[in-house]
Amino acid sequence: MIETRELSKRYGSFTAVNAISFKVEPGQVLGFLGPNGAGKSTTMKMIAGFLAPTSGRASVAGFDVETQALAARRVLGYLPEGAPSYGEMTVREFMDFMAAMRGLAGDAAERRIDDSVGRLHLEAVLEQPIDTLSKGFKRRVGLAGAILHDPQVLILDEPTDGLDPNQKQEVRSLINSMARDKTIVISTHLLEEVHAVCTRAIIIAGGRLLADATPAELEARSRYHQAVSLSAADVEQAKAALARVADVAAIEVDPQDQRITAFPKPGRQIFVAVSDALKAQNVAVRELALEAGRLDEVFRSITQGAGGKGVRT
Ligand code: ADP
């Protein structure tokens, strides 16, 4: 549904997006992850047809976003970063305007507006100018505009930015409910969001694509993958018991909360052996957890060195 090939954007001598290639299939929710300035918004703008690439191509539902721009835009909903333009319009005027832009009229327009307004809970602010709304409401108005024509493909630039935790949860549920029959790309710098909504994640930094994997595959690259963490009344006693487990490679104690983490030797599983060793030594353990891996640590290790910003050539 979405394909980019060697997509690049240069501003003078500065390369903001550097030969990025990927594909997104129907039903996938792709998370675009990267530090500020990585090139996420620029890439999304190019796919959405709002910015011409310097080189490379992008297509949506098989339509080239440059040479078949109208057809590509018809199947696509785009939420730009920040607040919607036309801040002087009321929410109702904005939705009417978006419907007209999409060629919707009469009953069909009314039905689609009611549906989008209902999904984003905008009924109470319909007659308010967008400029007077809170950041969270502005974001929801933008989202309602993006889904108005029930597009097959959604490109959402930081969809939960500015929302409070409850609103974030609601927007994530909305994305999940739409994911079944749409192709969705979201950008985020929130790793919890990747867990909550994404079936796949692409990490970019410095304009380059550095990883393309499922959240679970990324976690598996973490030092914490298959590690066992626990809290014990007697830390020294627990450490001594863990040290007896043959496949434990290292033991660390968090200086803040005294939580102990035992790291396995490569490819080894230690949960059962650790649990048995603690029991055998009568160590009083409050909780014992198997770690999936820490996405934030993987994200840092992948993006560090690549630099947040693009490269000068
Ligand atoms: P992200 O969305 O990952 O935070 P952006 O795509 O917004 O990153 O920006 C990527 C890089 O391109 C940044 O270094 C930004 O300063 C630069 N950039 C974006 N737009 C322009 C522009 N119009 N002119 C020059 N540089 C730009």
CSV table of C-alpha atoms and ligand atoms in Angstrom, one decimal:
chain,number,residue,atom,x,y,z
A,1,MET,CA,0.0,0.0,0.0
A,2,ILE,CA,2.9,2.3,0.6
A,3,GLU,CA,6.3,2.0,-1.0
A,4,THR,CA,9.3,4.3,-0.9
A,5,ARG,CA,12.4,3.7,-3.0
A,6,GLU,CA,15.6,5.6,-2.2
A,7,LEU,CA,13.5,8.5,-1.1
A,8,SER,CA,15.7,11.6,-0.4
A,9,LYS,CA,15.3,15.2,0.5
A,10,ARG,CA,18.1,17.7,0.5
A,11,TYR,CA,18.0,21.3,1.6
A,12,GLY,CA,21.0,22.9,-0.2
A,13,SER,CA,23.9,20.9,1.1
A,14,PHE,CA,22.0,19.4,4.0
A,15,THR,CA,20.5,15.9,3.6
A,16,ALA,CA,17.4,15.6,5.8
A,17,VAL,CA,16.2,12.3,4.3
A,18,ASN,CA,18.8,10.0,2.9
A,19,ALA,CA,17.7,7.2,0.4
A,20,ILE,CA,15.0,5.7,2.6
A,21,SER,CA,13.3,2.5,1.2
A,22,PHE,CA,10.5,0.5,2.8
A,23,LYS,CA,7.1,-1.0,2.1
A,24,VAL,CA,4.0,-1.1,4.2
A,25,GLU,CA,1.3,-3.8,3.6
A,26,PRO,CA,-2.4,-3.6,4.3
A,27,GLY,CA,-3.3,-4.1,8.0
A,28,GLN,CA,0.1,-3.0,9.2
A,29,VAL,CA,0.6,-0.1,11.6
A,30,LEU,CA,4.1,1.1,11.0
A,31,GLY,CA,5.8,3.2,13.7
A,32,PHE,CA,8.3,5.8,12.6
A,33,LEU,CA,10.7,6.3,15.4
A,34,GLY,CA,13.6,8.6,15.7
A,35,PRO,CA,15.1,11.5,17.7
A,36,ASN,CA,14.0,15.1,16.9
A,37,GLY,CA,15.3,16.2,13.6
A,38,ALA,CA,15.7,12.6,12.3
A,39,GLY,CA,13.7,13.2,9.2
A,40,LYS,CA,10.4,11.6,10.2
A,41,SER,CA,8.1,14.6,9.3
A,42,THR,CA,10.0,15.2,6.1
A,43,THR,CA,9.5,11.6,5.0
A,44,MET,CA,5.8,11.6,5.9
A,45,LYS,CA,5.3,14.9,4.0
A,46,MET,CA,6.9,13.4,0.9
A,47,ILE,CA,4.6,10.3,1.1
A,48,ALA,CA,1.6,12.5,1.6
A,49,GLY,CA,2.5,14.5,-1.5
A,50,PHE,CA,3.1,17.8,0.4
A,51,LEU,CA,6.7,18.0,-0.3
A,52,ALA,CA,8.5,17.0,-3.5
A,53,PRO,CA,11.4,14.6,-3.0
A,54,THR,CA,14.9,15.6,-4.3
A,55,SER,CA,15.3,12.1,-5.6
A,56,GLY,CA,13.7,8.7,-5.2
A,57,ARG,CA,10.1,7.8,-5.3
A,58,ALA,CA,7.1,7.1,-3.2
A,59,SER,CA,3.8,5.4,-4.1
A,60,VAL,CA,0.5,5.0,-2.3
A,61,ALA,CA,-1.8,2.2,-3.3
A,62,GLY,CA,0.3,1.8,-6.5
A,63,PHE,CA,0.0,5.5,-7.4
A,64,ASP,CA,3.1,7.5,-7.7
A,65,VAL,CA,2.8,10.5,-5.3
A,66,GLU,CA,4.3,12.9,-7.9
A,67,THR,CA,3.1,11.7,-11.3
A,68,GLN,CA,-0.3,10.4,-10.1
A,69,ALA,CA,-0.7,12.9,-7.2
A,70,LEU,CA,-4.5,13.2,-7.3
A,71,ALA,CA,-5.2,9.5,-7.3
A,72,ALA,CA,-2.6,9.0,-4.5
A,73,ARG,CA,-4.2,11.8,-2.4
A,74,ARG,CA,-7.7,10.3,-2.8
A,75,VAL,CA,-6.8,7.1,-0.9
A,76,LEU,CA,-4.8,8.9,1.7
A,77,GLY,CA,-5.5,10.8,4.9
A,78,TYR,CA,-2.7,12.9,6.4
A,79,LEU,CA,-2.4,14.4,9.8
A,80,PRO,CA,0.4,17.0,9.7
A,81,GLU,CA,2.5,17.8,12.7
A,82,GLY,CA,1.1,20.5,15.0
A,83,ALA,CA,-2.3,22.1,14.8
A,84,PRO,CA,-4.6,22.2,11.7
A,85,SER,CA,-4.4,25.3,9.6
A,86,TYR,CA,-7.4,27.6,9.2
A,87,GLY,CA,-7.5,28.3,13.0
A,88,GLU,CA,-10.1,31.0,12.5
A,89,MET,CA,-12.7,28.4,11.3
A,90,THR,CA,-15.0,26.7,13.7
A,91,VAL,CA,-14.6,23.0,13.9
A,92,ARG,CA,-17.9,22.6,11.9
A,93,GLU,CA,-16.6,25.0,9.2
A,94,PHE,CA,-13.3,23.1,9.1
A,95,MET,CA,-15.1,19.7,8.7
A,96,ASP,CA,-17.4,21.2,6.0
A,97,PHE,CA,-14.3,22.6,4.2
A,98,MET,CA,-12.5,19.3,4.4
A,99,ALA,CA,-15.5,17.5,3.1
A,100,ALA,CA,-15.8,19.9,0.1
A,101,MET,CA,-12.0,19.5,-0.6
A,102,ARG,CA,-12.7,15.7,-0.7
A,103,GLY,CA,-15.5,16.2,-3.1
A,104,LEU,CA,-18.1,15.1,-0.5
A,105,ALA,CA,-21.5,16.8,-0.5
A,106,GLY,CA,-25.1,16.4,0.8
A,107,ASP,CA,-26.0,13.4,2.9
A,108,ALA,CA,-22.7,11.6,2.2
A,109,ALA,CA,-20.8,14.6,3.6
A,110,GLU,CA,-23.1,14.8,6.7
A,111,ARG,CA,-22.6,11.1,7.4
A,112,ARG,CA,-18.9,11.2,7.1
A,113,ILE,CA,-18.6,14.4,9.2
A,114,ASP,CA,-20.9,12.9,11.9
A,115,ASP,CA,-18.8,9.7,12.0
A,116,SER,CA,-15.4,11.5,12.3
A,117,VAL,CA,-16.7,14.0,14.8
A,118,GLY,CA,-18.2,11.2,16.9
A,119,ARG,CA,-15.1,9.0,16.8
A,120,LEU,CA,-13.0,12.0,18.0
A,121,HIS,CA,-15.6,13.2,20.5
A,122,LEU,CA,-15.8,16.7,19.1
A,123,GLU,CA,-19.5,17.3,19.5
A,124,ALA,CA,-19.1,19.8,22.3
A,125,VAL,CA,-16.7,22.1,20.5
A,126,LEU,CA,-18.3,22.1,17.0
A,127,GLU,CA,-19.1,25.8,17.0
A,128,GLN,CA,-15.8,26.9,18.5
A,129,PRO,CA,-13.0,28.5,16.4
A,130,ILE,CA,-10.1,26.1,16.2
A,131,ASP,CA,-7.6,28.7,17.5
A,132,THR,CA,-9.5,28.9,20.8
A,133,LEU,CA,-9.2,25.1,21.5
A,134,SER,CA,-6.7,23.3,23.7
A,135,LYS,CA,-3.7,21.6,22.1
A,136,GLY,CA,-5.4,18.2,22.7
A,137,PHE,CA,-8.6,19.3,21.0
A,138,LYS,CA,-6.7,20.8,18.0
A,139,ARG,CA,-5.0,17.4,17.6
A,140,ARG,CA,-8.3,15.6,17.6
A,141,VAL,CA,-9.7,18.1,15.0
A,142,GLY,CA,-6.7,17.4,12.8
A,143,LEU,CA,-7.4,13.6,13.2
A,144,ALA,CA,-11.1,14.0,12.4
A,145,GLY,CA,-10.0,15.8,9.2
A,146,ALA,CA,-7.6,13.1,8.3
A,147,ILE,CA,-10.1,10.2,8.6
A,148,LEU,CA,-13.1,12.2,7.1
A,149,HIS,CA,-13.1,10.4,3.7
A,150,ASP,CA,-12.5,7.0,5.3
A,151,PRO,CA,-9.1,6.6,3.5
A,152,GLN,CA,-7.4,3.3,3.0
A,153,VAL,CA,-4.0,4.8,4.0
A,154,LEU,CA,-3.4,7.0,7.0
A,155,ILE,CA,-0.2,9.0,7.6
A,156,LEU,CA,-0.3,10.4,11.1
A,157,ASP,CA,2.5,12.7,12.3
A,158,GLU,CA,2.7,12.4,16.1
A,159,PRO,CA,-1.0,11.7,16.5
A,160,THR,CA,-1.0,11.7,20.3
A,161,ASP,CA,1.2,14.8,20.8
A,162,GLY,CA,-0.3,17.2,23.2
A,163,LEU,CA,-3.0,14.8,24.5
A,164,ASP,CA,-3.4,13.8,28.1
A,165,PRO,CA,-3.0,10.1,29.1
A,166,ASN,CA,-6.7,9.4,28.7
A,167,GLN,CA,-6.9,11.0,25.3
A,168,LYS,CA,-3.7,9.3,24.2
A,169,GLN,CA,-5.4,6.0,25.1
A,170,GLU,CA,-8.5,6.9,23.2
A,171,VAL,CA,-6.5,7.8,20.1
A,172,ARG,CA,-4.5,4.6,20.3
A,173,SER,CA,-7.8,2.6,20.5
A,174,LEU,CA,-9.1,4.5,17.5
A,175,ILE,CA,-5.9,3.6,15.6
A,176,ASN,CA,-6.1,0.0,16.6
A,177,SER,CA,-9.8,-0.2,15.6
A,178,MET,CA,-9.0,1.3,12.1
A,179,ALA,CA,-5.9,-0.9,11.7
A,180,ARG,CA,-7.9,-3.9,10.5
A,181,ASP,CA,-8.8,-2.5,7.1
A,182,LYS,CA,-6.3,0.3,6.7
A,183,THR,CA,-2.6,0.8,6.3
A,184,ILE,CA,-1.3,3.2,8.9
A,185,VAL,CA,2.0,5.0,9.4
A,186,ILE,CA,2.5,7.0,12.6
A,187,SER,CA,5.5,8.9,13.8
A,188,THR,CA,6.2,9.0,17.5
A,189,HIS,CA,9.0,9.5,20.0
A,190,LEU,CA,7.1,7.6,22.6
A,191,LEU,CA,8.3,4.0,22.8
A,192,GLU,CA,5.2,2.9,24.8
A,193,GLU,CA,3.2,3.9,21.7
A,194,VAL,CA,5.1,1.4,19.6
A,195,HIS,CA,4.0,-1.3,22.0
A,196,ALA,CA,0.4,0.0,22.1
A,197,VAL,CA,-0.3,0.3,18.4
A,198,CYS,CA,2.5,-0.7,16.0
A,199,THR,CA,3.0,-4.1,14.3
A,200,ARG,CA,6.3,-2.9,12.9
A,201,ALA,CA,8.8,-0.1,13.6
A,202,ILE,CA,11.3,1.7,11.5
A,203,ILE,CA,14.0,3.6,13.3
A,204,ILE,CA,15.5,6.6,11.5
A,205,ALA,CA,18.2,9.0,12.6
A,206,GLY,CA,20.3,11.5,10.6
A,207,GLY,CA,17.9,10.9,7.7
A,208,ARG,CA,18.9,7.2,7.4
A,209,LEU,CA,16.9,4.1,8.0
A,210,LEU,CA,18.7,2.2,10.8
A,211,ALA,CA,16.3,-0.6,11.7
A,212,ASP,CA,13.1,-2.1,10.3
A,213,ALA,CA,11.6,-4.8,12.6
A,214,THR,CA,8.7,-5.9,14.8
A,215,PRO,CA,8.7,-4.4,18.3
A,216,ALA,CA,9.5,-7.9,19.6
A,217,GLU,CA,12.5,-8.3,17.3
A,218,LEU,CA,13.8,-4.9,18.4
A,219,GLU,CA,13.4,-5.9,22.1
A,220,ALA,CA,15.3,-9.1,21.4
A,221,ARG,CA,18.3,-6.9,20.5
A,222,SER,CA,18.2,-5.5,24.1
A,223,ARG,CA,20.8,-6.5,26.6
A,224,TYR,CA,17.8,-7.1,28.9
A,225,HIS,CA,16.2,-9.6,26.6
A,226,GLN,CA,15.7,-12.8,28.7
A,227,ALA,CA,17.2,-11.2,31.7
A,228,VAL,CA,15.6,-11.9,35.1
A,229,SER,CA,15.0,-9.1,37.6
A,230,LEU,CA,13.9,-9.4,41.2
A,231,SER,CA,13.6,-7.5,44.5
A,232,ALA,CA,15.0,-9.3,47.6
A,233,ALA,CA,15.1,-8.5,51.3
A,234,ASP,CA,18.7,-9.4,51.5
A,235,VAL,CA,20.5,-8.2,48.3
A,236,GLU,CA,23.9,-9.9,49.1
A,237,GLN,CA,22.2,-13.2,49.8
A,238,ALA,CA,20.3,-13.0,46.5
A,239,LYS,CA,23.5,-12.1,44.6
A,240,ALA,CA,25.3,-15.0,46.1
A,241,ALA,CA,22.5,-17.4,45.0
A,242,LEU,CA,22.4,-16.0,41.5
A,243,ALA,CA,26.2,-16.3,41.2
A,244,ARG,CA,25.8,-20.0,41.5
A,245,VAL,CA,23.7,-20.3,38.3
A,246,ALA,CA,26.0,-21.5,35.6
A,247,ASP,CA,24.3,-19.5,32.7
A,248,VAL,CA,24.2,-16.2,34.5
A,249,ALA,CA,26.7,-13.9,32.8
A,250,ALA,CA,26.4,-10.8,35.0
A,251,ILE,CA,24.5,-9.5,37.9
A,252,GLU,CA,23.6,-5.8,38.4
A,253,VAL,CA,22.0,-3.9,41.3
A,254,ASP,CA,20.1,-0.7,40.6
A,255,PRO,CA,21.5,1.8,43.0
A,256,GLN,CA,18.1,3.6,43.2
A,257,ASP,CA,15.8,0.8,44.2
A,258,GLN,CA,18.1,-2.1,44.8
A,259,ARG,CA,16.4,-4.2,42.2
A,260,ILE,CA,18.7,-7.0,41.0
A,261,THR,CA,19.0,-8.0,37.3
A,262,ALA,CA,20.7,-11.2,36.3
A,263,PHE,CA,21.8,-11.3,32.6
A,264,PRO,CA,22.0,-14.6,30.8
A,265,LYS,CA,25.0,-15.8,28.7
A,266,PRO,CA,24.2,-15.4,25.0
A,267,GLY,CA,21.3,-17.5,23.8
A,268,ARG,CA,20.7,-19.0,27.3
A,269,GLN,CA,17.5,-19.0,29.3
A,270,ILE,CA,17.9,-18.6,33.0
A,271,PHE,CA,14.5,-18.0,34.5
A,272,VAL,CA,13.9,-21.5,35.9
A,273,ALA,CA,17.4,-22.0,37.1
A,274,VAL,CA,17.4,-18.6,38.9
A,275,SER,CA,14.0,-19.4,40.5
A,276,ASP,CA,15.3,-22.8,41.7
A,277,ALA,CA,18.6,-21.3,43.0
A,278,LEU,CA,16.7,-18.6,45.0
A,279,LYS,CA,14.4,-21.3,46.5
A,280,ALA,CA,17.3,-23.6,47.3
A,281,GLN,CA,19.0,-20.8,49.2
A,282,ASN,CA,15.8,-19.7,50.9
A,283,VAL,CA,16.1,-16.2,49.6
A,284,ALA,CA,13.1,-14.0,50.4
A,285,VAL,CA,12.1,-12.6,47.0
A,286,ARG,CA,9.3,-10.1,46.5
A,287,GLU,CA,8.9,-10.4,42.7
A,288,LEU,CA,10.7,-12.2,40.0
A,289,ALA,CA,10.2,-11.1,36.4
A,290,LEU,CA,11.4,-12.3,33.0
A,291,GLU,CA,12.4,-9.2,30.9
A,292,ALA,CA,11.2,-9.0,27.3
A,293,GLY,CA,13.9,-6.4,26.5
A,294,ARG,CA,13.9,-2.6,26.8
A,295,LEU,CA,13.0,-0.7,23.7
A,296,ASP,CA,14.4,2.5,25.0
A,297,GLU,CA,17.8,1.0,25.5
A,298,VAL,CA,17.7,-0.5,21.9
A,299,PHE,CA,16.5,2.8,20.5
A,300,ARG,CA,19.4,4.6,22.2
A,301,SER,CA,22.0,2.2,21.1
A,302,ILE,CA,20.8,2.2,17.5
A,303,THR,CA,20.4,6.0,17.2
A,304,GLN,CA,23.5,7.1,19.2
A,305,GLY,CA,26.4,7.9,17.0
A,306,ALA,CA,24.0,8.3,14.0
A,307,GLY,CA,23.2,11.8,15.4
A,308,GLY,CA,19.7,13.3,15.5
A,309,LYS,CA,20.3,15.5,12.6
A,310,GLY,CA,20.9,14.9,8.9
A,311,VAL,CA,24.3,15.1,7.3
A,312,ARG,CA,26.0,17.8,5.5
A,313,THR,CA,27.8,16.8,2.3
B,1,ADP,P1,11.7,15.0,12.6
B,1,ADP,O1,10.3,15.0,12.1
B,1,ADP,O2,12.3,13.6,12.7
B,1,ADP,O3,11.8,15.7,14.0
B,1,ADP,P2,12.1,16.7,10.3
B,1,ADP,O4,11.8,15.8,9.2
B,1,ADP,O5,11.2,17.7,10.8
B,1,ADP,O6,12.6,15.8,11.6
B,1,ADP,O7,13.5,17.4,10.0
B,1,ADP,C1,14.6,16.8,9.5
B,1,ADP,C2,15.8,17.8,9.4
B,1,ADP,O8,15.5,18.6,8.3
B,1,ADP,C3,15.9,18.7,10.6
B,1,ADP,O9,17.3,18.9,10.8
B,1,ADP,C4,15.3,20.0,10.1
B,1,ADP,O10,15.9,21.1,10.7
B,1,ADP,C5,15.6,20.0,8.6
B,1,ADP,N1,14.6,20.7,7.9
B,1,ADP,C6,13.2,20.5,7.8
B,1,ADP,N2,12.6,21.3,7.0
B,1,ADP,C7,13.6,22.1,6.5
B,1,ADP,C8,13.6,23.2,5.5
B,1,ADP,N3,12.4,23.7,5.0
B,1,ADP,N4,14.7,23.8,5.3
B,1,ADP,C9,15.9,23.4,5.8
B,1,ADP,N5,16.0,22.4,6.7
B,1,ADP,C10,14.8,21.7,7.0
